[in-house]
Amino acid sequence: MAFCHHVVDGANGTEAYILAYAAKGSQACSRVQACRLLKNPDVVAYIEKLKQAAENKKTLVRIEKRIWLAKFVRDCKEDTGKRIKAIEVDNEMTGDNAPQKVEVFGLSELLGMVRKNK
């Protein structure tokens, strides 16, 4: 629906209506029709869907970032430091830099282990 695309592109309702329907009537008539459309739940849902799709195009999702980092590491032959940095960033994204589990014993448990081993 062209009206929805114009709204997502930044036109107000009246402008979007005039552009979408080549409306040649009065501004007031176009404003009324635009208001009617903007109250329609299907139109509102479609506008939200278009906005979300536009937002998704602006940002990279996690897997896209990881694919880009992997390609950079494989293709960049000159600068080892930059390759290592890209690997570090990927490790942070996957949690590979998380500390490993360390068991902590209280003093009494430690003394018991030491006495047991004597």
Coordinates of C-alpha atoms in Angstrom, one line a residue:
M1 CA 0.0 0.0 0.0
A2 CA 1.6 3.2 -1.2
F3 CA 0.1 5.3 1.5
C4 CA 1.9 3.3 4.2
H5 CA 5.2 3.5 2.4
H6 CA 4.9 7.3 2.2
V7 CA 4.2 7.5 5.9
V8 CA 7.2 5.4 6.8
D9 CA 9.3 7.5 4.5
G10 CA 8.4 10.6 6.6
A11 CA 5.3 12.1 5.0
N12 CA 2.5 13.1 7.3
G13 CA -0.9 11.5 6.7
T14 CA -2.2 14.2 4.4
E15 CA 0.9 14.3 2.3
A16 CA 1.0 10.5 2.1
Y17 CA -2.6 10.4 1.0
I18 CA -2.1 13.0 -1.7
L19 CA 1.0 11.2 -3.0
A20 CA -0.5 7.7 -2.8
Y21 CA -3.8 8.5 -4.4
A22 CA -2.9 11.5 -6.6
A23 CA -5.6 13.3 -4.7
K24 CA -6.6 16.5 -6.4
G25 CA -9.3 17.5 -3.9
S26 CA -9.0 19.9 -1.0
Q27 CA -6.4 19.5 1.7
A28 CA -9.3 19.1 4.2
C29 CA -10.7 16.1 2.3
S30 CA -7.2 14.5 2.0
R31 CA -6.7 15.1 5.8
V32 CA -10.0 13.4 6.6
Q33 CA -9.2 10.4 4.4
A34 CA -5.7 10.1 5.8
C35 CA -7.1 10.2 9.4
R36 CA -9.5 7.4 8.4
L37 CA -6.7 5.3 7.1
L38 CA -4.4 5.9 10.1
K39 CA -7.2 4.6 12.4
N40 CA -7.5 1.4 10.4
P41 CA -5.9 -1.4 12.5
D42 CA -4.7 -3.2 9.3
V43 CA -3.0 0.0 8.0
V44 CA -1.4 0.7 11.4
A45 CA -0.1 -2.9 11.6
Y46 CA 1.3 -2.6 8.0
I47 CA 3.0 0.7 8.9
E48 CA 4.6 -0.9 12.0
K49 CA 5.8 -3.9 9.9
L50 CA 7.4 -1.5 7.3
K51 CA 9.0 0.5 10.1
Q52 CA 10.5 -2.7 11.7
A53 CA 11.8 -3.9 8.3
A54 CA 13.4 -0.5 7.7
E55 CA 15.0 -0.6 11.2
N56 CA 16.3 -4.1 10.6
K57 CA 18.0 -2.9 7.4
K58 CA 19.8 -0.2 9.4
T59 CA 21.3 -2.5 11.9
L60 CA 23.3 -5.7 11.7
V61 CA 22.0 -8.7 13.5
R62 CA 24.4 -10.8 15.6
I63 CA 25.0 -13.4 13.0
E64 CA 25.7 -10.8 10.3
K65 CA 28.4 -9.3 12.6
R66 CA 30.0 -12.6 13.2
I67 CA 30.0 -13.4 9.5
W68 CA 31.6 -10.1 8.7
L69 CA 34.2 -10.6 11.4
A70 CA 35.0 -14.1 10.1
K71 CA 35.4 -12.8 6.6
F72 CA 37.6 -10.0 7.7
V73 CA 39.9 -12.5 9.6
R74 CA 40.1 -14.8 6.7
D75 CA 40.7 -12.1 4.0
C76 CA 42.9 -9.6 5.9
K77 CA 46.5 -10.9 5.4
E78 CA 48.4 -7.8 6.1
D79 CA 47.6 -6.7 9.7
T80 CA 47.7 -9.5 12.2
G81 CA 46.9 -7.2 15.1
K82 CA 43.5 -6.2 13.4
R83 CA 42.8 -9.9 12.8
I84 CA 43.4 -10.8 16.4
K85 CA 41.2 -7.8 17.5
A86 CA 38.4 -9.1 15.3
I87 CA 38.8 -12.6 16.8
E88 CA 38.6 -11.0 20.3
V89 CA 35.4 -9.2 19.4
D90 CA 33.9 -12.4 18.1
N91 CA 34.9 -14.2 21.3
E92 CA 33.2 -11.5 23.4
M93 CA 30.0 -11.9 21.3
T94 CA 29.9 -15.7 21.9
G95 CA 31.0 -15.6 25.5
D96 CA 34.3 -17.5 24.8
N97 CA 36.1 -15.0 27.0
A98 CA 34.0 -15.8 30.0
P99 CA 36.0 -17.0 33.0
Q100 CA 36.1 -20.7 33.6
K101 CA 34.5 -22.1 36.6
V102 CA 36.7 -22.0 39.6
E103 CA 35.8 -24.0 42.7
V104 CA 36.4 -22.2 46.0
F105 CA 36.8 -24.1 49.2
G106 CA 36.4 -22.8 52.7
L107 CA 39.4 -23.2 55.1
S108 CA 37.9 -26.2 56.8
E109 CA 37.4 -28.1 53.5
L110 CA 40.9 -27.2 52.4
L111 CA 42.4 -28.4 55.7
G112 CA 40.4 -31.6 55.5
M113 CA 41.8 -32.2 51.9
V114 CA 45.4 -31.6 53.1
R115 CA 45.1 -33.9 56.1
K116 CA 43.4 -36.6 54.0
N117 CA 46.3 -36.6 51.5
K118 CA 49.0 -37.0 54.3

